[in-house]
PDB file of C-alpha atoms and ligand atoms in Angstrom:
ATOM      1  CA  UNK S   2      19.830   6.708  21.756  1.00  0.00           C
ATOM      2  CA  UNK S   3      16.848   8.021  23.815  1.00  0.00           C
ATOM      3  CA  UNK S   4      13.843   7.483  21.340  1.00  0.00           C
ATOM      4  CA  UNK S   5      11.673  10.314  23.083  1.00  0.00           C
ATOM      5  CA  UNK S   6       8.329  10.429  22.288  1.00  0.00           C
ATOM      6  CA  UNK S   7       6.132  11.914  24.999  1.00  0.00           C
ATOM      7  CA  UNK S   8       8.342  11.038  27.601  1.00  0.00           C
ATOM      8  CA  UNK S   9       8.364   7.488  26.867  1.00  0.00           C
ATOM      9  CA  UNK S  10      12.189   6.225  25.738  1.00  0.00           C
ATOM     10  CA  UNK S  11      12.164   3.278  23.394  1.00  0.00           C
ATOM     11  CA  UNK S  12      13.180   1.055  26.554  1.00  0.00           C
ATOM     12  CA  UNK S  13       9.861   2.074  28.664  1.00  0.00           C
ATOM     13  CA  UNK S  14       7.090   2.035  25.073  1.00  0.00           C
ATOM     14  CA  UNK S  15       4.429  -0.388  25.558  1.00  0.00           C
ATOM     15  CA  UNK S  16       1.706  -1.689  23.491  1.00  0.00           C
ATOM     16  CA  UNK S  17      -1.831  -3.752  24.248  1.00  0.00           C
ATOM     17  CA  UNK S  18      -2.570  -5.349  21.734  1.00  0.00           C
ATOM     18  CA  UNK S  19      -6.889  -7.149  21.797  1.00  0.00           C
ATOM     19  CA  UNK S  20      -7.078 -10.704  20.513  1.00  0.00           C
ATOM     20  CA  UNK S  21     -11.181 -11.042  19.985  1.00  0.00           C
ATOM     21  CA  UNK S  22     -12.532 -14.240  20.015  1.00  0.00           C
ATOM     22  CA  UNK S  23      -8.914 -16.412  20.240  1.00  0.00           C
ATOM     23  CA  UNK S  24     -10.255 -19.691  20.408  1.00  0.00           C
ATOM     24  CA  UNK S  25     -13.383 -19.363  18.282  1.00  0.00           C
ATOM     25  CA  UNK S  26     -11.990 -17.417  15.330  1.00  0.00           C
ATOM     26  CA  UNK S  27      -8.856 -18.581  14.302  1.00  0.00           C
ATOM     27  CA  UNK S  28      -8.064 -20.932  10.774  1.00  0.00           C
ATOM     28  CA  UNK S  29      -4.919 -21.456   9.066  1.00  0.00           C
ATOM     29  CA  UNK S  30      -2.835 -20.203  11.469  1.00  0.00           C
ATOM     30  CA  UNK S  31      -4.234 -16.460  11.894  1.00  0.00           C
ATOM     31  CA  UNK S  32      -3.049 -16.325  15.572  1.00  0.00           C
ATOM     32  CA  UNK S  33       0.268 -16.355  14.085  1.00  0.00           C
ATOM     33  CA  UNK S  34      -0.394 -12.931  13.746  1.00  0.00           C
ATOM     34  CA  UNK S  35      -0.124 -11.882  17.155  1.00  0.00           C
ATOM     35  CA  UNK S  36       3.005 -13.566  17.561  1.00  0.00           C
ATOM     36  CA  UNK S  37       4.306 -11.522  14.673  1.00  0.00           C
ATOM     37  CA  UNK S  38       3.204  -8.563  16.183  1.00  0.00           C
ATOM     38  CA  UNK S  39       4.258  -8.939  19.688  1.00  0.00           C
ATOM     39  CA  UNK S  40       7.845  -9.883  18.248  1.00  0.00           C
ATOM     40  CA  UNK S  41       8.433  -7.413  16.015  1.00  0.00           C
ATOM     41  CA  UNK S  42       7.645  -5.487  19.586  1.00  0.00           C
ATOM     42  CA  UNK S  43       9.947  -6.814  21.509  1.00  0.00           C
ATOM     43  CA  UNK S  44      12.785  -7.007  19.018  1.00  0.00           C
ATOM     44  CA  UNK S  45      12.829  -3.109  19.356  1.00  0.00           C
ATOM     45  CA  UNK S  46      12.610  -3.414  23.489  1.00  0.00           C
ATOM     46  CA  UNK S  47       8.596  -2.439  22.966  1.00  0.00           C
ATOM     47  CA  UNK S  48       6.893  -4.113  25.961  1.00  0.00           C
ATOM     48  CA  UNK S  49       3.570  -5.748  24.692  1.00  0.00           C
ATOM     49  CA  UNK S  50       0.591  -7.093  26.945  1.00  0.00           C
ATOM     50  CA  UNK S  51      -2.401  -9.122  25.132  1.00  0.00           C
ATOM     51  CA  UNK S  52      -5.489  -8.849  25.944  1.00  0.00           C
ATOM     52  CA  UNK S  53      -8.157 -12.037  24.930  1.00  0.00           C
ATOM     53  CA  UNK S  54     -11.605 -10.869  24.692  1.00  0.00           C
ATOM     54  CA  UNK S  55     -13.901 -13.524  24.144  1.00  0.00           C
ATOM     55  CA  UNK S  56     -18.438 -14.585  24.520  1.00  0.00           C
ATOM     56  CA  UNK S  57     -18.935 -12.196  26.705  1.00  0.00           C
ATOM     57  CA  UNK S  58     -16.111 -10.092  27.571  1.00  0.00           C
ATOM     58  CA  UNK S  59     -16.450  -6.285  27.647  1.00  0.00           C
ATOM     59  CA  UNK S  60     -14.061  -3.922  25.906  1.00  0.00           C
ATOM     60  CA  UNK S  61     -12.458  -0.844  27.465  1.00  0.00           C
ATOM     61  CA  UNK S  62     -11.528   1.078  23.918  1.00  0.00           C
ATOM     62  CA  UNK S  63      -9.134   3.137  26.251  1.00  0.00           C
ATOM     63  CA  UNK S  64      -7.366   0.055  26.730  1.00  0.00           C
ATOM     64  CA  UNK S  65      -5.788  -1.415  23.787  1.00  0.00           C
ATOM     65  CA  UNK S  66      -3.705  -0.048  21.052  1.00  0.00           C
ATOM     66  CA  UNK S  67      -4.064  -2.510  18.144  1.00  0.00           C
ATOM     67  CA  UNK S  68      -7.047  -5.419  18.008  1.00  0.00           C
ATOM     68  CA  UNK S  69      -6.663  -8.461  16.044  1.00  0.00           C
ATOM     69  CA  UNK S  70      -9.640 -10.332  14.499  1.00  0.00           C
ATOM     70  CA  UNK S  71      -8.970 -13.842  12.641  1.00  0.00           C
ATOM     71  CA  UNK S  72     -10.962 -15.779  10.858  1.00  0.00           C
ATOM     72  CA  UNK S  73     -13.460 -18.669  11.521  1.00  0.00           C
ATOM     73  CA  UNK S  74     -16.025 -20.782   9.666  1.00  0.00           C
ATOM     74  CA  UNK S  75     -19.625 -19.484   9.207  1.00  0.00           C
ATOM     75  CA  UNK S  76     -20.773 -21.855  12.302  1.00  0.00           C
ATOM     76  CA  UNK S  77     -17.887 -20.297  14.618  1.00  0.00           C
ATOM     77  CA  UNK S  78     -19.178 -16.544  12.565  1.00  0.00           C
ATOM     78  CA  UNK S  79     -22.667 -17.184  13.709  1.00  0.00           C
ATOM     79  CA  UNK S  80     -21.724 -17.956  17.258  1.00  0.00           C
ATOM     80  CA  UNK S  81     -19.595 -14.685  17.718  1.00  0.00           C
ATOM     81  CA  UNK S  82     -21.976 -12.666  15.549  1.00  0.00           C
ATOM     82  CA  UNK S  83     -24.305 -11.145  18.608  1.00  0.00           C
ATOM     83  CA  UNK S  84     -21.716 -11.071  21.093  1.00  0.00           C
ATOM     84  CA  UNK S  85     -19.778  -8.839  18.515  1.00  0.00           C
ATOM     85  CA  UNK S  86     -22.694  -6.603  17.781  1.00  0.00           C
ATOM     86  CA  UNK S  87     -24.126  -6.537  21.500  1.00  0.00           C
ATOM     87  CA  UNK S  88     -20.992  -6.006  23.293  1.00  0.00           C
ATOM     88  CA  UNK S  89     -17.870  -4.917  21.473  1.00  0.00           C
ATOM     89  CA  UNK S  90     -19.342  -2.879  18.411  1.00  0.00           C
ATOM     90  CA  UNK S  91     -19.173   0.137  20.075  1.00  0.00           C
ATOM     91  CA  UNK S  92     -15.947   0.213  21.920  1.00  0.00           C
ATOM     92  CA  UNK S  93     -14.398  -1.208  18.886  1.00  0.00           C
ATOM     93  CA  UNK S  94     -15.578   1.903  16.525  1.00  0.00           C
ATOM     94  CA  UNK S  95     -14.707   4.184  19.295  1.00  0.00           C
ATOM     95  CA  UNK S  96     -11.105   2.856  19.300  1.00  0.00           C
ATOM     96  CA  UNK S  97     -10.405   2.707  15.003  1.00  0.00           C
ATOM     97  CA  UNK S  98     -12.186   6.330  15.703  1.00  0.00           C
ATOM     98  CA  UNK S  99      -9.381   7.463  18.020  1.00  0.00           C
ATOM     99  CA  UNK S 100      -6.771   5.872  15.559  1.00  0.00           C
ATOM    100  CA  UNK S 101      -6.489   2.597  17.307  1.00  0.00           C
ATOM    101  CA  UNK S 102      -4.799   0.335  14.410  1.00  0.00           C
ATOM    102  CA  UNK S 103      -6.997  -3.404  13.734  1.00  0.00           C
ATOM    103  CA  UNK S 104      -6.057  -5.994  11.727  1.00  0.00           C
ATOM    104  CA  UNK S 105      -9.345  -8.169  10.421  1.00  0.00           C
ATOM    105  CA  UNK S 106      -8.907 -11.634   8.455  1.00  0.00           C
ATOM    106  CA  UNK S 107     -11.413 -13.315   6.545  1.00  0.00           C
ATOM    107  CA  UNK S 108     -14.675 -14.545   8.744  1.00  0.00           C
ATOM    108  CA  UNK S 109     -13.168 -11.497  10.806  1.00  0.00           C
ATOM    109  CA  UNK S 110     -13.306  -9.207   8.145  1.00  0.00           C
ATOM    110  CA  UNK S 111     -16.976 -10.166   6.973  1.00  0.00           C
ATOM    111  CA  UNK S 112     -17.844  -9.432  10.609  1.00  0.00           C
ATOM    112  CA  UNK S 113     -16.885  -6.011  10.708  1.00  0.00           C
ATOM    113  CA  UNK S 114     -18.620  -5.383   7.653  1.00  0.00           C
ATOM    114  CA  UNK S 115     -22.267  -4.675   7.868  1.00  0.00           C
ATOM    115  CA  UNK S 116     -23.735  -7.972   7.220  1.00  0.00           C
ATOM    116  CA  UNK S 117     -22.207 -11.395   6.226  1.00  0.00           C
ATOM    117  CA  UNK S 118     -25.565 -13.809   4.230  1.00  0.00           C
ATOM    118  CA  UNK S 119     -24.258 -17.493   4.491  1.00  0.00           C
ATOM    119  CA  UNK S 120     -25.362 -19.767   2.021  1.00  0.00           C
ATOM    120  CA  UNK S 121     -27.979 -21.106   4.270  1.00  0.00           C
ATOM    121  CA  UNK S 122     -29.633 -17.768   3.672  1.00  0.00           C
ATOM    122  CA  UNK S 123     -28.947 -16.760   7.548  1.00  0.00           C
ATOM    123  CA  UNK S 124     -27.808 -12.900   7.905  1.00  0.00           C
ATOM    124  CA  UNK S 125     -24.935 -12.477  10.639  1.00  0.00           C
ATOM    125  CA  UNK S 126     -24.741  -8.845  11.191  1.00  0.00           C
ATOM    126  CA  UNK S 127     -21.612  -6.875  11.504  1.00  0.00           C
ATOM    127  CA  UNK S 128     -20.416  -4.238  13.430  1.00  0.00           C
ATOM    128  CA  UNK S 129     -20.721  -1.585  10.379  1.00  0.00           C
ATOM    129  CA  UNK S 130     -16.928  -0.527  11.113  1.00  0.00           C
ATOM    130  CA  UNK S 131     -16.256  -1.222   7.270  1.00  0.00           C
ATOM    131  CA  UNK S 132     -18.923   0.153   4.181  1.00  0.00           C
ATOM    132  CA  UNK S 133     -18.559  -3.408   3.129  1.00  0.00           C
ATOM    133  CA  UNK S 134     -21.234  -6.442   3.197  1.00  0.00           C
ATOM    134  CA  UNK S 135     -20.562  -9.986   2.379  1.00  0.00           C
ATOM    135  CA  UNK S 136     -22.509 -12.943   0.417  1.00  0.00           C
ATOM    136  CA  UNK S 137     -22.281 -16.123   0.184  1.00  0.00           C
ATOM    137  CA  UNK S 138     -20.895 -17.327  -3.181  1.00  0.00           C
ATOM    138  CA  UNK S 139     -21.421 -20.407  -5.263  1.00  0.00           C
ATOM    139  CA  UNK S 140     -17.949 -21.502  -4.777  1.00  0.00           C
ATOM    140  CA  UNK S 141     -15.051 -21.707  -2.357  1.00  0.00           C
ATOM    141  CA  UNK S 142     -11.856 -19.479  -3.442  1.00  0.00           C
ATOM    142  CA  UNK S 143      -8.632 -21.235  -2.307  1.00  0.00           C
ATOM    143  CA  UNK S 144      -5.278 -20.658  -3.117  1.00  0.00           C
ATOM    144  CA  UNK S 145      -2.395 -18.283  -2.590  1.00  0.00           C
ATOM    145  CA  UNK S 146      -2.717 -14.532  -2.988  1.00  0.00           C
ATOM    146  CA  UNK S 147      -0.741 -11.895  -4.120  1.00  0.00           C
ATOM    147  CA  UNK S 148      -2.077  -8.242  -4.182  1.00  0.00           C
ATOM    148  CA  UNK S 149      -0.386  -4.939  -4.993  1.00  0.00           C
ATOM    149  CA  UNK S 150      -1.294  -2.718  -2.127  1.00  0.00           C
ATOM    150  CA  UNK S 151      -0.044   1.041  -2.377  1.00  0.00           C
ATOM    151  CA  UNK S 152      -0.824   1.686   1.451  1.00  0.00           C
ATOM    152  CA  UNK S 153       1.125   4.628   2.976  1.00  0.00           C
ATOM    153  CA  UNK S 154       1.613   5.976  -0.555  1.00  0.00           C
ATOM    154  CA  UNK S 155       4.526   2.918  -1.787  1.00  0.00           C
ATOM    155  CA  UNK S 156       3.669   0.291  -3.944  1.00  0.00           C
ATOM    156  CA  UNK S 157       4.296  -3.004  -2.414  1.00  0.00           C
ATOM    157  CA  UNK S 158       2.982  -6.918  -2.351  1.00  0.00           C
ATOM    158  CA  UNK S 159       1.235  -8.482   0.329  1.00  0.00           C
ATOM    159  CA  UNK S 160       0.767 -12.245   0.249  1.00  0.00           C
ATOM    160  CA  UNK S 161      -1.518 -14.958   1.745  1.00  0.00           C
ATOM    161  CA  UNK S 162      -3.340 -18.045   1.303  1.00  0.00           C
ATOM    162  CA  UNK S 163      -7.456 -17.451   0.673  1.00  0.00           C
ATOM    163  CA  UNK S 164     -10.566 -20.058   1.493  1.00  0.00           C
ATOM    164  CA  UNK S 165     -13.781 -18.496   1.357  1.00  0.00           C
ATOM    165  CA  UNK S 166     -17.118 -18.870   0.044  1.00  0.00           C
ATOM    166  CA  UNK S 167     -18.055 -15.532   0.915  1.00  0.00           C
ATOM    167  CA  UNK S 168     -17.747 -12.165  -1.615  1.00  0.00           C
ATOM    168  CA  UNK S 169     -17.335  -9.030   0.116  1.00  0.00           C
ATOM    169  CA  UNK S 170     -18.561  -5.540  -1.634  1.00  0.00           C
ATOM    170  CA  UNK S 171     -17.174  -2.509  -1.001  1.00  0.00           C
ATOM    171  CA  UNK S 172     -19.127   0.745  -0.535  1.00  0.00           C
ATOM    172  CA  UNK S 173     -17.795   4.681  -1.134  1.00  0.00           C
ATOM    173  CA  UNK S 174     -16.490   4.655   2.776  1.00  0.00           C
ATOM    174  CA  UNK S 175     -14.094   2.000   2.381  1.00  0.00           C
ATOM    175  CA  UNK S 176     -11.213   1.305   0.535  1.00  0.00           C
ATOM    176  CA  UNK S 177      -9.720  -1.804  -1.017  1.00  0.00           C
ATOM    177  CA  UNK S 178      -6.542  -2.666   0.776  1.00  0.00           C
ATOM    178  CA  UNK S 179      -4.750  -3.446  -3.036  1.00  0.00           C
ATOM    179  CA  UNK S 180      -5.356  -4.785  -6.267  1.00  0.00           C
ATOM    180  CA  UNK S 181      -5.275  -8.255  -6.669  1.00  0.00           C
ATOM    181  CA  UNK S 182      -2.469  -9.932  -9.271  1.00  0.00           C
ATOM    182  CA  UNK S 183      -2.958 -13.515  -7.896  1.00  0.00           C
ATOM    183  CA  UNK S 184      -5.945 -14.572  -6.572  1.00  0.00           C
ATOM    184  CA  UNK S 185      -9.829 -13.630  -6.613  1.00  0.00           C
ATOM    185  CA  UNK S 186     -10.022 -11.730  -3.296  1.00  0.00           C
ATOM    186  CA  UNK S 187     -12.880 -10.050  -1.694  1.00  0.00           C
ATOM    187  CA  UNK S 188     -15.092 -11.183  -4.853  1.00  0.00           C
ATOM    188  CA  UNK S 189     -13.410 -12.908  -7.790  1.00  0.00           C
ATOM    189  CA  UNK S 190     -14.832 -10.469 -10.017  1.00  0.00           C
ATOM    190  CA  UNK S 191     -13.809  -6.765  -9.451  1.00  0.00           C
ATOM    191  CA  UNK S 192     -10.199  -6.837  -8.711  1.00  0.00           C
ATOM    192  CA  UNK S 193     -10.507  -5.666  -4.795  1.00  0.00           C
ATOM    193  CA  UNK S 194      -8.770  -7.408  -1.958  1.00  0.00           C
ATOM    194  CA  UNK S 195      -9.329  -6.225   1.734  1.00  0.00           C
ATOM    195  CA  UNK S 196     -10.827  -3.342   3.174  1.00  0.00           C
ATOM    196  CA  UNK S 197      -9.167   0.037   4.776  1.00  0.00           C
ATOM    197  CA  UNK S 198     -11.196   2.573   7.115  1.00  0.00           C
ATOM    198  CA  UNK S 199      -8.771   5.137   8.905  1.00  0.00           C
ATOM    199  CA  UNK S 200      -6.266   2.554  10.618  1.00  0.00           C
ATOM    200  CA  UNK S 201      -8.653  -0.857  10.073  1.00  0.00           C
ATOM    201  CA  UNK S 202      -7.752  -3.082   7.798  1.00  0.00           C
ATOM    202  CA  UNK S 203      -9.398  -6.156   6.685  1.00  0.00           C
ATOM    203  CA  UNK S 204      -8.808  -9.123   4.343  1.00  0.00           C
ATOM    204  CA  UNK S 205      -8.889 -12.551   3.121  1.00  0.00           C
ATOM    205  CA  UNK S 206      -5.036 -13.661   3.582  1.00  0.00           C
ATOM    206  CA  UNK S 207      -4.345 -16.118   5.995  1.00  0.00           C
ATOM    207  CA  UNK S 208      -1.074 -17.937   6.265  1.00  0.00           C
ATOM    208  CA  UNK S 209      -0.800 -16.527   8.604  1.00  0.00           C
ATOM    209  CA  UNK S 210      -0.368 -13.228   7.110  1.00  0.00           C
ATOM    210  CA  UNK S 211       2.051 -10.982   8.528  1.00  0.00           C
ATOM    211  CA  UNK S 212       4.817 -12.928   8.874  1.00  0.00           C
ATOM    212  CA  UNK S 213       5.417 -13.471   4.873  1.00  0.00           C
ATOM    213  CA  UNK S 214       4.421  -9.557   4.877  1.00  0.00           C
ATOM    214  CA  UNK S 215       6.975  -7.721   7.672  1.00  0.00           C
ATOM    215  CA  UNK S 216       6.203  -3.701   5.741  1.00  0.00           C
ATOM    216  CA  UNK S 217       2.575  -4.404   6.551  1.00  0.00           C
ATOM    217  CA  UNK S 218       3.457  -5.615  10.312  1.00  0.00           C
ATOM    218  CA  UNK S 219       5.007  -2.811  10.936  1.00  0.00           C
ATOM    219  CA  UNK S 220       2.922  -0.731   9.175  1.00  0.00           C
ATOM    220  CA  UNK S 221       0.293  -1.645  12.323  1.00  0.00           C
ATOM    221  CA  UNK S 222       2.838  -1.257  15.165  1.00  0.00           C
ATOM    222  CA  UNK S 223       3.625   2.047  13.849  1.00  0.00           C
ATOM    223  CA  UNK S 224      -0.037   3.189  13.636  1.00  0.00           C
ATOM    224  CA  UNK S 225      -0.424   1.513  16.958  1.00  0.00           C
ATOM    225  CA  UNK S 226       2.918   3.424  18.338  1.00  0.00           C
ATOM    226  CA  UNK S 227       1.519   7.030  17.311  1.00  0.00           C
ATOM    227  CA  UNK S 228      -1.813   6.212  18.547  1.00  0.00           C
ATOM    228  CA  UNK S 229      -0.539   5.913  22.165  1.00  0.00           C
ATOM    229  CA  UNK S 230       2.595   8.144  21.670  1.00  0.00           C
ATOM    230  CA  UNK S 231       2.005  10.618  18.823  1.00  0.00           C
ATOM    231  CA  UNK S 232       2.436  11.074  15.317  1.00  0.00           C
ATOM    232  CA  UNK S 233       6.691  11.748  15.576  1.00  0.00           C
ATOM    233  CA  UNK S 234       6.789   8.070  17.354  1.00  0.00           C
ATOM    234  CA  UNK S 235       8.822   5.856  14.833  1.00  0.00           C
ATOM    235  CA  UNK S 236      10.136   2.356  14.664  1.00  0.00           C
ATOM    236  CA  UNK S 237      13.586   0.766  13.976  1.00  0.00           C
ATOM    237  CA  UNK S 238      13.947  -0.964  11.138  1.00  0.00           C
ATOM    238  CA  UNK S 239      14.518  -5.023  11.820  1.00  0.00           C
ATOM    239  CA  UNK S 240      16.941  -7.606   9.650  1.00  0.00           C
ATOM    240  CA  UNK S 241      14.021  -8.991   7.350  1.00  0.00           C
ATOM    241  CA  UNK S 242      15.872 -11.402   5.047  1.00  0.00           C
ATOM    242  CA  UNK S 243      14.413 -14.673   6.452  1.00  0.00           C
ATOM    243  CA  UNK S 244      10.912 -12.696   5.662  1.00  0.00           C
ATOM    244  CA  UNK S 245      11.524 -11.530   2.284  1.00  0.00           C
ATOM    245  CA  UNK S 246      12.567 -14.611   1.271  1.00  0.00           C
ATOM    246  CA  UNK S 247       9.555 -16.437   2.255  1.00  0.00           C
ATOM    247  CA  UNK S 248       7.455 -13.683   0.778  1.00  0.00           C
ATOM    248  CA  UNK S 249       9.171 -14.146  -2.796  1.00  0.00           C
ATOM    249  CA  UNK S 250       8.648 -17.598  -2.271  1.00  0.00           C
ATOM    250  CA  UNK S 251       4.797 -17.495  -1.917  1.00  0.00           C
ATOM    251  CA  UNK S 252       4.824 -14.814  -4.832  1.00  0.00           C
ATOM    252  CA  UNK S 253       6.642 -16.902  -7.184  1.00  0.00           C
ATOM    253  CA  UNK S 254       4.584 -19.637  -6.287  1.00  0.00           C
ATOM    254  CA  UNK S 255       1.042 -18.395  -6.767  1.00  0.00           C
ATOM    255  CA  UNK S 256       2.847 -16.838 -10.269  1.00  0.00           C
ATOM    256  CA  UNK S 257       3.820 -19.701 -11.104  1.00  0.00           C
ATOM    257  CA  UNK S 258       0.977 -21.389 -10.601  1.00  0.00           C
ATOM    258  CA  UNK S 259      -1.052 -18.778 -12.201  1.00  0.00           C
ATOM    259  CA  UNK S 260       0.775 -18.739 -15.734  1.00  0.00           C
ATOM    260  CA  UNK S 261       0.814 -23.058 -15.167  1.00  0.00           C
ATOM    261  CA  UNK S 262      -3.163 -22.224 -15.431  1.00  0.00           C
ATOM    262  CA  UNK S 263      -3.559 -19.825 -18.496  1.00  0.00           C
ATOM    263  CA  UNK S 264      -0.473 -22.296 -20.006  1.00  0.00           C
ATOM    264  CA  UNK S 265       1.446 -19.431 -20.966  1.00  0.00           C
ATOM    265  CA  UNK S 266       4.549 -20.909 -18.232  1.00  0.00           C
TER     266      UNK S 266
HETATM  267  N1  LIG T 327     -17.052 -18.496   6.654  1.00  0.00           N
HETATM  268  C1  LIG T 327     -16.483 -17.443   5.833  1.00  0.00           C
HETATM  269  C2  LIG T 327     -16.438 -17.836   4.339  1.00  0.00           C
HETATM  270  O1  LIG T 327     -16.432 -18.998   4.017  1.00  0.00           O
HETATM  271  C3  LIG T 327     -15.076 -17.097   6.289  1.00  0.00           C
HETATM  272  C4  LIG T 327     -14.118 -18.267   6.171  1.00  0.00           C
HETATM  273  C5  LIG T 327     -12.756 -17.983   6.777  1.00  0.00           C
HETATM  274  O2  LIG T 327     -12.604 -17.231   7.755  1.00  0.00           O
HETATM  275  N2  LIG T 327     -11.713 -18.627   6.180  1.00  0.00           N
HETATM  276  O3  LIG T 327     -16.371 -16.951   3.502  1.00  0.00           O
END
């Protein structure tokens, strides 16, 4: 059935989706993201173009629906770090501003913050889009991640893999994507994981992320869908068994490993 949004059926939608930085900021598989996204697309006839922006590169904010920023070491942080501020900063805010959806992991994340301090002491600024700022802490979190997240008012999981030195603090304008139940997240010591302003999210789960976590894909498309096609545009739901199973998988995993740990398994 004509899905009519706009004048746009759900055989003529179209997304852009902005990959910053593709070949400098991107561990443990975080471009898988954007092959997540552009599938879940395309399953439900949604044409997707990507757009790379890398050193350099301009941004149009007009021009893309949903950016995508993964994560990189504090060397490849440092290199992106005045580009970022310089030259996408503002087009970036101006698109999260006009409800453009973004999707931030790790060394991404700290970047969008207002400052990331490596342990060398050096301060990378950020782009200020999250009240957040990031330190460098005395020890590398690693290990699976599982966070309760109640994001579009259900309670759900999300699940990832961490590695970071850095702890990331929160301020009043930005909230935590969920509560972590396996895991340290932003900081191993209040709790937090990730970072939400209007339809930006950031966090520390690689894996990559969104395919173990197919609610919080489409959670993006969606917010990417009504940005360019208003608030009534929706999205078909998609045969997620193969997902779910690899997202109880991970869960029971870091569980597992978690009670293995206190000895109470
Ligand atoms: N360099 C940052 C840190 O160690 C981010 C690392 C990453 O993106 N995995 O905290």
């Amino acid at each position: 059935m004509a899905d009519r949004q706009n004048g746009a059926t759900a055989g003529e939608r179209k997304l852009a989706i902005l990959h910053l930085y593709p070949s400098l900021m991107n561990v443990y598989g975080d471009r898988g993201n954007v092959f997540s996204l552009v599938r879940r697309c395309q399953w439900r006839g949604i044409e997707v173009e990507v757009l790379e922006a890398g050193l350099g590169d301009r941004l149009d904010p007009r021009a893309f629906d949903l950016a995508f920023f993964g994560g990189g070491q504090d060397h490849e942080q440092s290199a992106v770090g005045d580009d970022l501020v310089r030259l996408k900063a503002e087009p970036l805010r101006e698109a999260v501003e006009a409800g453009a959806a973004l999707l931030s992991i790790c060394g991404g994340y700290q970047l969008l913050g207002r400052f990331f301090r490596t342990r060398t002491g050096e301060e990378i600024p950020g782009i200020g889009l999250f009240d957040a700022w990031t330190v460098a802490g005395q020890r590398r979190h690693i290990g699976n991640v599982v966070l309760r997240s109640s994001l579009g008012g259900e309670e759900r999981t999300l699940v990832g893999f961490e590695n970071h030195s850095g702890k990331t603090y929160l301020g009043p304008g930005c909230q935590p994507l969920g509560r972590v139940v396996v895991g340290a997240g932003n900081n191993g010591e209040d709790g937090a994981e990730g970072g939400v302003y209007r339809n930006a999210f950031g966090c520390y789960l690689h894996g990559p992320l969104l395919p173990k976590n197919p609610w919080f894909a489409d959670h993006l498309i969606r917010c990417a869908l009504q940005r360019r096609y208003g608030p009534e545009a929706s999205l078909p739901a998609l045969d997620d068994r193969l997902e779910e199973l690899a997202h109880a998988a991970i869960a029971q995993r870091a569980q597992k490993l978690r009670h293995q740990r206190s000895g109470a398994w």
